Amino acid sequence: MIPHRLLAIIRKEFVQMRRDRLTLAMMLLLPFVQLVVFGLAINTDVKHVPMAVLDYSQSSESRRLIQSFTNSDYFDVVAWPRDTREISDLIDSGSLKVGLVIDPDYARDVRAGRVARAQVLVDASDPITASSTLSNSAGIANILGVQLLGRYLRPGTPFTPPEMPVQIDVRGWFNPDLLTANYIVPGLIGVILSMTMMMITAMAIVKERETGTLEQLITTPIKTWELMIGKIVPYVLMGYTQMTIALLVGIYGFHVPVRGSLLLMYALTLVYIGCYLGLGLVISTVARTQQQAMQMAFFLFLPTILLSGFMFPRAGMPEWVQILTLVIPLTYYLEIMRGIVLKGVGLVALWRWVAPMMALMVAILGIAMLRFKKRLD
Amino acid sequence: MADEAVRVRGLRKRYAGGVEALRGLDLCVQTAQVYGVVGPDGAGKTTLMKVLAGVVSFQAEEARVLGRPVPEGLSEVRHHIGYLPQRFSLYGDLTVEENLDFYAALYPPDPEGRRTKQELLEMIGLDPFRDRMAADLSGGMKQKLALLCNLVHRPSLLLMDEPTVGVDPVSRREFWTLVFELQRGGLTVLASTPYMDEAEQFDRVALLSEGRLLREGTPEEIRASVPGVVLELGCEQPFQAARCLEGTQGIQDVQLFGDRLHLFAAQDAPGLRQALEERLGQAGLRIQRLRVVPFSIEDVFLRLTA
């Protein structure tokens, strides 16, 4: 049976939540808007990159190379400059990202079975476009090279194959099409939850302190844990609602496959929410005003999204930063969510991430409990 | 023991900033008294209330509320105590009725000892406003609602920190009338106020200044606790008159009371009135009224802090 005082707090929180229409609308719209923005605008699948072609060879072989580029969907030929200078002008002005320059000897080399040369110029100020262009053009060249090789292979003929560039595998596991949404959506759920859970809990309690209602509250027979849990429960439900919205948008809007167990995902999310609610509680014991609480939440939020591996792979960070990332709950949650959503793995495979996240939750809630006393000074 | 609702001895409180709000206070409130803690801002009234409500830490030789040591024993008697903080401390985004329901639910469900919601709303006159948001109530209404929320559980002790500050005179009177009505039902009240005129109606009064007790007793005892007389002087330009009379032989202190002056003297000596008349006459001022009035608690306070 739930104690009547706990129920009273929970009921009160829900009434207040319903009254504050603006905040409520923002909380519910947030996952939707974030997903659409991240999913559509921040798209790292670079397709239809405008490209200029300078064909010195002017042969059927060179036209075949150009066709391979345009057929790939990754590039659109939009300009036919006369010299390399014109290409660099186009790239400098930002109207083009990529230029393809085909050697005058290209056709002759292809026919002679020598290494045929073409050059790809790319605007490297946009690293995402640059890296995807490099790997895509290497891939195109490889495919074409293999096709060309086939021509020279005749049974019984002694053959010295021309040099081939090292094959680059552009295919990634679990996300073969390198779809951003598949990668972003699970992480984004974690980001949304961390921000709102931390902020909303901290604000809800600091507001009571600021308006003086906490002073009234702590002189009633209510127990510390009843107050804490009572304030938390409504926001756990809020977190689950946000997660569900984000998941629905991901699945139906961006066709993100959920390969693992939804039940496991929701269960482990509780641990994750617990971490950030706990951090919100800790903030509320330090901050005196809602403004301070907001600032502190942001202070914690930035390293969370920057270091957890949501934005940049952790493997690329210096070792001491990598150690730092181990105290960020999102670090584990990212692995768990990507594991469940994209790899479809279960608790056994995820245990190495689940265990430390649980430990973090216990530690954070413990600190919150110790600091959250029924006294004002 | 049982008829002592509050007892503190040697109560001290120093805030983290170094401010010493209470410097050794002794106080005892008997059951079913309405006890007033009176003093100006900064006297330590709020701190005293917070200590007794268990909201702040403190040092004391003894501190008991309803016979239990503060703060560790408070949890046993919380449901017998009501506390109105200085600031309005209810939820502005909840209605009158929702606030009431919320606080009612925080106390043990004991249908026999409880006043019904309807009974309370009617007693306090908030029944017509039950669906109004608490934030939209007037200052006096807010205090009534705060009182209401602290009465649902039928407390035996009510701590009130400046409940009538920022409340209009009519509502103030209504508020105290209600409190004295509750006292007849056996309620003990410990209330603080900066308004000295309110102190006259309390059963006992503690005059507080800078964290120390100046006087303690019934209003009569307090009024009788300083020697001398008070002369009330009415004239057209009281401000000038006050400056003119300062330092007059036989006058210990001059205080401005609106359009009147209160002159403190050791006694109403025969030559004194004449001396005053002469002195004012020299400045071109004329006395309209001059009479001995009884000491008010405010007079006592001003005498003691002069």
XYZ file of C-alpha atoms in Angstrom:
683
model
C 0.000 0.000 0.000
C 1.256 3.440 -0.857
C 1.381 5.769 2.163
C -1.245 8.512 2.019
C 1.346 11.278 2.328
C 3.310 9.966 -0.644
C 0.107 9.810 -2.660
C -0.737 13.363 -1.650
C 2.600 14.645 -2.960
C 2.270 12.708 -6.210
C -1.264 13.930 -6.761
C -0.214 17.516 -6.056
C 2.700 17.298 -8.512
C 0.377 16.076 -11.250
C -2.085 18.900 -10.653
C 0.751 21.437 -10.798
C 2.172 19.801 -13.893
C -1.209 20.064 -15.594
C -1.550 23.727 -14.609
C 1.812 24.674 -16.082
C 0.669 24.134 -19.655
C 3.692 25.746 -21.265
C 6.238 23.540 -19.535
C 4.127 20.469 -20.111
C 3.771 21.223 -23.818
C 7.505 21.855 -24.103
C 8.389 18.599 -22.380
C 6.125 16.607 -24.659
C 7.096 18.431 -27.843
C 10.789 18.283 -27.062
C 11.403 14.667 -28.101
C 9.414 15.213 -31.274
C 11.195 18.407 -32.292
C 14.644 17.160 -31.294
C 14.258 14.009 -33.317
C 13.047 15.787 -36.379
C 15.828 18.351 -36.155
C 18.596 15.869 -35.461
C 17.192 13.256 -37.765
C 16.676 15.484 -40.769
C 18.946 18.479 -40.470
C 21.980 16.875 -38.929
C 22.257 14.204 -41.535
C 25.694 12.796 -42.079
C 24.688 10.572 -45.007
C 26.149 12.846 -47.611
C 24.284 12.326 -50.874
C 23.899 14.325 -54.065
C 27.039 16.326 -53.452
C 27.406 18.902 -56.217
C 30.460 18.040 -58.302
C 32.417 19.614 -61.160
C 34.025 17.426 -63.798
C 37.053 18.353 -65.841
C 37.535 15.640 -68.441
C 40.894 16.011 -70.241
C 40.549 12.541 -71.673
C 37.240 13.043 -73.522
C 36.910 9.338 -74.240
C 34.345 6.584 -73.785
C 36.473 5.304 -70.881
C 36.403 8.639 -69.091
C 32.651 8.988 -69.689
C 32.197 5.611 -68.068
C 34.089 6.799 -65.001
C 31.904 9.914 -64.760
C 28.811 7.764 -65.117
C 29.945 5.585 -62.224
C 30.079 8.680 -60.066
C 26.659 10.002 -61.062
C 25.011 6.574 -60.879
C 26.068 6.230 -57.277
C 23.624 8.955 -56.108
C 26.407 10.359 -53.987
C 27.377 12.942 -56.579
C 25.552 15.218 -59.002
C 27.563 16.713 -61.827
C 26.584 20.352 -61.967
C 29.489 22.023 -63.782
C 31.907 21.334 -66.597
C 34.822 23.705 -66.048
C 37.615 24.129 -68.585
C 40.625 24.006 -66.266
C 41.613 23.190 -62.703
C 41.713 26.842 -61.815
C 38.025 27.141 -62.519
C 37.387 24.167 -60.244
C 39.304 25.678 -57.375
C 37.401 28.952 -57.837
C 34.121 27.075 -57.621
C 35.220 25.245 -54.482
C 36.602 28.413 -52.896
C 33.323 30.227 -53.407
C 31.497 27.359 -51.732
C 29.246 26.631 -54.705
C 30.864 23.234 -55.128
C 32.181 20.648 -52.740
C 33.923 18.233 -55.070
C 35.816 18.312 -58.335
C 36.797 15.350 -60.525
C 39.758 15.786 -62.838
C 40.414 13.039 -65.385
C 43.940 12.652 -66.739
C 44.498 13.174 -70.523
C 46.159 9.735 -70.618
C 43.263 8.064 -68.817
C 41.789 6.216 -71.829
C 45.224 5.200 -73.108
C 46.237 3.828 -69.708
C 42.992 1.903 -69.344
C 43.426 0.319 -72.755
C 47.076 -0.489 -72.048
C 46.233 -2.016 -68.676
C 48.298 0.541 -66.767
C 47.113 2.412 -63.662
C 44.706 4.995 -64.963
C 44.595 8.202 -63.006
C 41.846 10.568 -61.964
C 41.989 13.159 -59.252
C 39.263 14.087 -56.796
C 39.411 17.523 -55.217
C 37.323 18.017 -52.147
C 36.428 20.909 -49.873
C 37.899 19.650 -46.620
C 36.533 22.513 -44.535
C 33.460 20.346 -44.208
C 35.010 17.222 -42.701
C 31.890 15.109 -42.926
C 31.442 15.729 -46.646
C 35.169 15.326 -47.184
C 35.466 11.972 -45.498
C 32.364 10.568 -47.102
C 33.503 11.831 -50.528
C 36.886 10.247 -50.105
C 35.491 6.888 -49.150
C 32.726 7.026 -51.760
C 35.044 7.919 -54.614
C 37.532 5.277 -53.521
C 34.706 2.793 -53.563
C 33.574 3.845 -57.006
C 37.130 3.606 -58.311
C 37.510 0.138 -56.857
C 34.331 -1.180 -58.406
C 35.261 0.253 -61.743
C 38.772 -1.154 -61.402
C 37.470 -4.635 -60.744
C 35.173 -4.387 -63.756
C 38.079 -3.277 -65.934
C 40.289 -6.070 -64.640
C 37.728 -8.592 -65.781
C 38.311 -7.571 -69.366
C 41.933 -8.572 -69.355
C 41.363 -11.917 -67.757
C 41.404 -14.459 -70.528
C 41.855 -18.146 -69.761
C 45.342 -19.351 -70.609
C 46.818 -15.913 -71.157
C 49.767 -14.983 -68.976
C 48.712 -11.823 -67.188
C 50.356 -9.320 -64.911
C 47.577 -7.375 -63.229
C 47.998 -3.636 -62.997
C 48.448 -2.128 -59.559
C 45.239 -1.814 -57.600
C 44.688 0.652 -54.815
C 44.084 -0.939 -51.413
C 40.464 -1.827 -51.106
C 38.603 0.367 -48.599
C 35.577 -1.119 -47.004
C 32.956 1.602 -46.568
C 30.379 -0.726 -45.227
C 29.849 -0.460 -41.458
C 28.415 -3.205 -39.348
C 24.871 -2.949 -37.970
C 24.250 0.234 -39.912
C 25.313 -0.816 -43.406
C 23.810 2.207 -45.067
C 25.498 4.451 -42.499
C 22.090 5.916 -41.773
C 22.422 8.751 -39.284
C 18.963 8.249 -37.836
C 19.757 4.687 -36.784
C 22.741 5.918 -34.888
C 21.328 9.220 -33.604
C 17.866 8.201 -32.404
C 18.890 5.825 -29.591
C 21.457 8.335 -28.369
C 19.064 11.218 -28.662
C 16.600 9.512 -26.348
C 19.361 9.441 -23.766
C 20.212 13.087 -24.323
C 16.598 14.243 -24.031
C 16.057 12.242 -20.877
C 19.250 13.440 -19.225
C 18.417 17.079 -19.832
C 14.768 17.080 -18.866
C 15.040 14.698 -15.937
C 17.905 16.586 -14.339
C 16.472 20.015 -14.964
C 12.854 19.349 -14.123
C 13.614 17.589 -10.831
C 16.042 20.253 -9.715
C 13.614 23.000 -10.651
C 10.632 21.339 -9.004
C 12.386 21.184 -5.645
C 14.251 24.484 -5.812
C 10.956 26.154 -6.707
C 9.477 24.839 -3.460
C 12.453 26.225 -1.596
C 12.306 29.558 -3.380
C 8.591 30.126 -2.881
C 8.772 29.001 0.739
C 6.484 26.011 0.328
C 9.319 23.691 1.337
C 9.496 25.412 4.723
C 5.814 24.697 5.247
C 6.154 21.176 3.928
C 8.997 20.090 6.202
C 7.053 21.088 9.298
C 4.358 18.552 8.435
C 4.773 14.903 9.421
C 5.974 14.020 5.925
C 9.099 11.837 5.789
C 12.135 12.789 3.739
C 11.865 9.749 1.517
C 8.159 10.332 0.936
C 8.903 13.851 -0.180
C 11.742 12.703 -2.437
C 9.901 9.795 -4.028
C 6.692 11.766 -4.293
C 8.456 14.489 -6.237
C 10.281 11.972 -8.434
C 7.505 9.570 -9.479
C 5.587 12.031 -11.681
C 8.790 12.871 -13.513
C 9.674 9.238 -14.095
C 6.348 8.953 -15.903
C 7.162 12.134 -17.787
C 10.490 10.612 -18.829
C 8.830 7.436 -20.079
C 6.343 9.508 -22.041
C 9.167 11.459 -23.668
C 11.014 8.264 -24.478
C 7.924 6.708 -26.020
C 7.299 9.762 -28.183
C 10.924 9.778 -29.339
C 10.802 6.072 -30.065
C 7.606 6.385 -32.091
C 9.038 9.232 -34.147
C 12.215 7.209 -34.689
C 10.404 4.074 -35.737
C 7.687 5.600 -37.913
C 9.404 8.789 -39.030
C 12.922 7.558 -39.631
C 12.398 3.803 -39.974
C 14.796 3.012 -37.175
C 14.635 -0.730 -36.604
C 14.233 -1.844 -33.001
C 15.881 -5.236 -33.062
C 16.003 -6.000 -29.336
C 13.523 -6.232 -26.500
C 11.400 -3.167 -25.767
C 10.748 -4.475 -22.280
C 14.472 -4.588 -21.559
C 14.856 -1.095 -22.979
C 12.153 0.335 -20.736
C 13.493 -1.508 -17.705
C 17.067 -0.297 -18.155
C 15.819 3.200 -18.904
C 14.487 3.324 -15.350
C 18.031 2.951 -14.050
C 19.178 5.688 -16.389
C 16.338 8.029 -15.413
C 17.212 7.287 -11.793
C 20.739 8.588 -12.387
C 19.607 11.931 -13.757
C 16.728 12.385 -11.328
C 19.311 11.809 -8.629
C 21.589 14.436 -10.137
C 18.613 16.790 -10.239
C 18.061 16.139 -6.532
C 21.720 16.788 -5.763
C 21.503 20.075 -7.685
C 18.402 21.016 -5.721
C 20.313 20.628 -2.452
C 23.018 23.020 -3.646
C 21.129 25.610 -5.707
C 19.231 28.322 -3.832
C 17.327 29.733 -6.803
C 15.742 28.258 -9.906
C 18.209 30.213 -11.996
C 21.158 28.615 -10.226
C 19.578 25.209 -10.676
C 19.205 25.841 -14.393
C 22.827 26.935 -14.714
C 24.080 23.910 -12.834
C 22.008 21.585 -14.979
C 23.552 23.103 -18.102
C 26.987 22.874 -16.564
C 26.520 19.120 -16.225
C 24.633 18.735 -19.470
C 27.363 19.979 -21.805
C 30.046 17.451 -20.853
C 27.312 14.825 -20.913
C 26.554 15.286 -24.592
C 30.090 16.145 -25.652
C 31.969 13.392 -23.839
C 29.517 10.526 -23.615
C 30.093 9.451 -27.192
C 26.852 10.939 -28.419
C 28.606 13.516 -30.593
C 32.136 12.201 -30.951
C 33.381 8.642 -30.590
C 34.970 8.094 -27.190
C 37.755 6.087 -28.791
C 39.158 9.271 -30.262
C 39.468 11.031 -26.920
C 42.633 11.254 -24.808
C 42.901 8.522 -22.218
C 42.228 10.751 -19.209
C 39.068 12.073 -20.860
C 37.976 8.514 -21.546
C 38.319 7.763 -17.840
C 36.264 10.875 -17.095
C 33.492 9.635 -19.368
C 33.034 6.631 -17.091
C 31.181 8.744 -14.536
C 28.691 9.972 -17.141
C 25.565 7.798 -17.084
C 24.841 8.594 -20.741
C 28.077 6.826 -21.716
C 26.592 3.516 -20.615
C 23.081 4.277 -21.732
C 24.301 5.002 -25.267
C 25.931 1.599 -25.470
C 22.843 -0.046 -24.013
C 20.417 1.717 -26.346
C 22.498 1.179 -29.475
C 22.931 -2.413 -28.386
C 19.214 -3.010 -27.987
C 18.016 -0.949 -30.946
C 20.644 -1.726 -33.578
C 22.258 -4.978 -32.514
C 19.266 -6.574 -30.839
C 21.368 -7.910 -27.971
C 20.097 -8.905 -24.542
C 20.998 -8.311 -20.927
C 23.933 -10.741 -20.938
C 25.762 -8.870 -23.685
C 24.883 -5.525 -22.121
C 25.844 -6.434 -18.588
C 29.229 -4.738 -18.780
C 27.389 -1.440 -19.351
C 24.388 -2.096 -17.125
C 26.396 -2.901 -13.988
C 28.374 0.359 -13.854
C 25.253 2.380 -14.684
C 23.455 0.777 -11.743
C 26.426 1.513 -9.521
C 26.308 5.142 -10.629
C 22.603 5.334 -9.872
C 23.062 3.948 -6.371
C 25.926 6.365 -5.725
C 24.063 9.412 -7.036
C 20.822 8.634 -5.219
C 22.834 7.909 -2.078
C 24.486 11.311 -2.198
C 21.115 12.934 -2.891
C 19.535 11.126 0.070
C 22.352 12.184 2.407
C 22.194 15.809 1.344
C 18.423 16.059 1.150
C 17.515 16.623 4.779
C 14.359 17.949 6.299
C 16.042 21.182 7.305
C 16.623 24.441 5.575
C 20.130 25.455 6.692
C 5.516 19.739 32.208
C 2.262 18.903 30.512
C 0.930 22.438 30.673
C 4.064 23.892 29.117
C 3.631 24.052 25.347
C 7.016 25.630 24.688
C 10.109 25.985 26.843
C 13.512 27.259 25.763
C 16.529 28.129 27.864
C 19.719 29.787 26.679
C 18.662 29.653 23.048
C 21.333 30.848 20.626
C 21.474 30.937 16.882
C 24.349 32.074 14.737
C 23.806 31.952 10.975
C 26.494 30.792 8.580
C 27.235 34.413 7.636
C 28.187 35.178 11.254
C 24.978 37.006 12.134
C 23.913 36.268 15.706
C 20.131 36.223 15.545
C 19.459 34.917 19.064
C 21.781 35.586 21.998
C 20.568 33.460 24.867
C 16.798 33.471 25.066
C 14.583 32.065 27.836
C 10.917 31.576 27.108
C 7.995 29.560 28.425
C 4.539 29.322 26.894
C 1.724 27.753 28.921
C -0.946 25.653 27.291
C -3.966 27.561 25.934
C -2.171 30.895 26.068
C -1.906 33.308 23.203
C 1.693 34.349 23.541
C 3.147 37.220 21.556
C 6.756 37.705 20.566
C 7.060 41.388 19.832
C 9.948 43.314 18.406
C 11.197 45.223 15.405
C 12.640 43.635 12.266
C 15.896 41.890 13.040
C 14.993 41.192 16.665
C 15.141 37.437 16.103
C 11.416 36.668 15.985
C 11.528 34.685 12.764
C 14.574 32.730 13.868
C 12.821 31.793 17.106
C 9.811 30.508 15.163
C 12.011 28.570 12.774
C 13.908 26.969 15.641
C 10.683 25.829 17.291
C 9.328 24.532 13.962
C 12.510 22.510 13.511
C 13.460 24.302 10.324
C 16.876 25.622 11.393
C 19.638 24.362 13.647
C 20.511 26.110 16.937
C 22.287 25.826 20.269
C 20.374 25.780 23.559
C 20.564 24.461 27.094
C 16.997 23.337 26.718
C 14.441 23.507 23.920
C 11.151 21.658 24.189
C 7.952 21.822 22.213
C 4.917 19.973 23.593
C 7.277 18.310 26.045
C 9.539 16.879 23.306
C 13.134 17.961 22.748
C 13.716 19.996 19.578
C 14.570 18.955 16.963
C 14.972 15.195 17.537
C 11.645 14.711 19.315
C 9.653 16.879 16.953
C 8.681 14.056 14.629
C 6.564 12.537 17.417
C 4.481 15.685 17.831
C 4.472 17.165 14.331
C 0.843 16.272 13.880
C -0.055 18.390 16.917
C 1.743 21.477 15.639
C 0.768 24.049 13.073
C 3.294 26.485 11.616
C 2.661 29.604 9.562
C 5.950 30.839 8.110
C 6.531 34.529 7.598
C 6.139 34.270 3.837
C 3.051 32.910 2.159
C 4.004 29.264 1.830
C 1.176 27.568 0.026
C 0.927 26.616 -3.612
C -0.192 29.567 -5.696
C -0.992 27.313 -8.626
C -3.392 25.208 -6.587
C -6.901 26.303 -5.648
C -7.958 27.036 -2.084
C -9.608 23.660 -1.860
C -6.683 21.791 -3.437
C -4.258 23.380 -0.977
C -6.521 22.376 1.861
C -6.880 18.811 0.583
C -3.145 18.521 0.105
C -2.244 19.590 3.639
C -5.056 17.509 5.070
C -3.592 14.433 3.370
C -0.175 15.019 4.926
C -1.533 14.444 8.435
C -2.669 11.155 9.929
C -6.165 10.185 8.847
C -8.104 10.528 12.066
C -11.713 11.269 11.177
C -12.787 11.905 14.756
C -10.278 14.575 15.618
C -10.609 16.280 12.254
C -12.554 19.326 11.422
C -14.411 18.819 8.199
C -13.321 20.806 5.202
C -16.697 22.484 4.930
C -16.679 23.446 8.593
C -13.260 25.061 8.205
C -14.019 26.891 4.968
C -17.155 28.341 6.511
C -15.517 29.227 9.808
C -12.812 31.198 8.046
C -15.059 32.640 5.371
C -13.196 31.161 2.429
C -16.076 29.011 1.254
C -16.988 31.350 -1.655
C -13.386 31.220 -2.864
C -12.775 27.484 -2.711
C -12.091 27.217 -6.457
C -9.883 30.279 -6.655
C -6.140 29.900 -7.223
C -4.279 30.683 -4.017
C -2.037 33.111 -5.904
C -5.082 35.221 -6.766
C -6.165 35.754 -3.158
C -5.673 39.055 -1.313
C -3.006 39.269 1.402
C -5.505 38.785 4.219
C -7.178 35.882 2.426
C -3.832 34.212 1.877
C -3.077 34.355 5.583
C -6.509 32.955 6.362
C -5.875 30.115 3.943
C -2.490 29.453 5.553
C -4.196 29.363 8.934
C -6.863 27.081 7.518
C -4.305 24.616 6.170
C -2.730 24.544 9.605
C -5.996 23.817 11.343
C -7.197 20.758 9.417
C -5.297 18.426 11.695
C -6.564 20.135 14.871
C -3.177 21.144 16.254
C -2.732 21.899 19.936
C 0.074 24.382 19.257
C 0.128 26.976 16.527
C 3.341 28.824 15.683
C 2.735 31.932 13.598
C 5.478 34.153 12.261
C 4.223 37.690 11.634
C 0.865 36.480 10.343
C -0.593 39.977 9.999
C 2.238 41.764 8.208
C 1.017 43.137 4.901
C -2.611 42.624 5.893
C -5.122 45.506 6.052
C -6.381 46.626 9.491
C -9.855 45.143 9.095
C -8.519 41.753 8.049
C -5.986 41.949 10.863
C -8.727 42.346 13.422
C -10.725 39.496 11.878
C -7.650 37.322 11.918
C -6.974 37.824 15.629
C -10.654 37.405 16.486
C -10.441 34.014 14.832
C -7.274 33.145 16.745
C -8.846 34.021 20.103
C -11.861 31.955 19.174
C -9.557 29.015 18.552
C -7.856 29.657 21.887
C -11.186 29.127 23.618
C -11.167 25.697 22.041
C -7.904 24.957 23.871
C -5.350 25.977 21.224
C -1.989 27.346 22.326
C -0.677 30.098 20.072
C 2.820 31.503 19.825
C 2.766 34.400 17.386
C 5.267 37.055 16.474
C 4.445 40.556 15.349
C 6.267 43.808 14.724
C 3.075 45.723 15.559
C 3.265 46.776 19.203
C -0.443 47.627 19.289
C -1.272 43.995 18.599
C 0.745 42.987 21.644
C -1.778 44.532 24.042
C -4.298 41.768 23.364
C -2.001 38.796 24.057
C -2.057 36.826 27.298
C 1.683 37.192 27.629
C 4.251 39.114 25.697
C 7.984 38.773 25.138
C 9.652 41.990 24.044
C 12.574 41.079 21.836
C 15.421 43.231 20.623
C 18.622 42.176 18.877
C 18.214 38.559 19.883
C 17.690 39.302 23.553
C 14.638 39.414 25.803
C 13.927 42.969 26.992
C 10.834 42.175 29.046
C 8.507 39.254 29.519
C 5.101 39.104 31.155
C 1.450 40.028 30.798
C 0.836 43.317 28.972
C 0.022 44.935 32.351
C 3.241 43.699 33.885
C 5.197 45.011 30.954
C 3.522 48.391 31.052
C 4.287 48.625 34.759
C 7.855 47.496 34.326
C 9.344 50.892 33.588
C 9.269 53.784 36.041
C 8.083 57.261 35.191
C 5.171 58.723 33.284
C 4.219 59.357 29.690
C 2.895 62.775 28.743
C 0.961 62.940 25.527
C 1.362 66.288 23.829
C -0.735 67.432 20.914
C 0.329 70.418 18.810
C 0.206 71.644 15.219
C 3.794 71.041 14.230
C 4.799 67.945 16.178
C 8.061 67.469 14.289
C 9.408 70.892 15.157
C 8.047 70.568 18.676
C 9.927 67.305 19.145
C 13.226 68.911 18.146
C 12.516 71.908 20.284
C 11.729 69.850 23.406
C 14.727 67.580 23.284
C 17.001 68.176 26.241
C 14.314 69.878 28.340
C 14.963 69.596 32.052
C 12.942 66.666 33.479
C 12.198 65.076 30.071
C 14.102 61.840 29.484
C 13.022 61.163 25.945
C 10.767 62.513 23.231
C 9.073 60.230 20.707
C 6.952 61.176 17.742
C 3.641 59.301 17.444
C 2.028 60.505 14.248
C 0.471 63.870 15.105
C 1.339 63.544 18.797
C 4.412 63.446 20.973
C 5.086 61.093 23.841
C 7.303 62.668 26.474
C 8.904 60.354 28.982
C 9.497 61.844 32.399
C 10.464 60.514 35.811
C 7.296 62.076 37.218
C 4.592 64.573 36.362
C 6.323 67.319 38.358
C 4.360 70.539 38.996
C 6.773 72.805 37.122
C 7.213 70.530 34.154
C 4.100 71.438 32.198
C 4.880 75.110 32.572
C 8.447 74.596 31.415
C 7.212 72.824 28.339
C 4.747 75.556 27.535
C 7.418 78.212 27.858
C 9.917 76.357 25.746
C 7.444 75.790 22.931
C 6.152 79.335 23.234
C 9.639 80.666 22.533
C 9.631 78.703 19.258
C 6.203 80.068 18.398
C 4.472 76.729 19.006
C 1.296 76.262 21.004
C 0.221 73.251 23.026
C -3.228 72.000 22.051
C -3.401 69.086 24.463
C -1.215 67.801 27.264
C -2.119 64.873 29.517
C -0.661 61.895 31.287
C -1.429 58.665 29.441
C -0.747 55.076 30.537
C 2.367 53.423 29.150
C 1.677 51.425 26.022
C 3.861 48.469 25.152
C 5.361 50.551 22.400
C 6.267 53.227 24.990
C 7.954 50.572 27.069
C 9.858 49.275 24.098
C 11.016 52.751 23.126
C 12.051 53.518 26.694
C 14.025 50.316 26.957
C 15.832 50.733 23.654
C 16.401 54.510 23.925
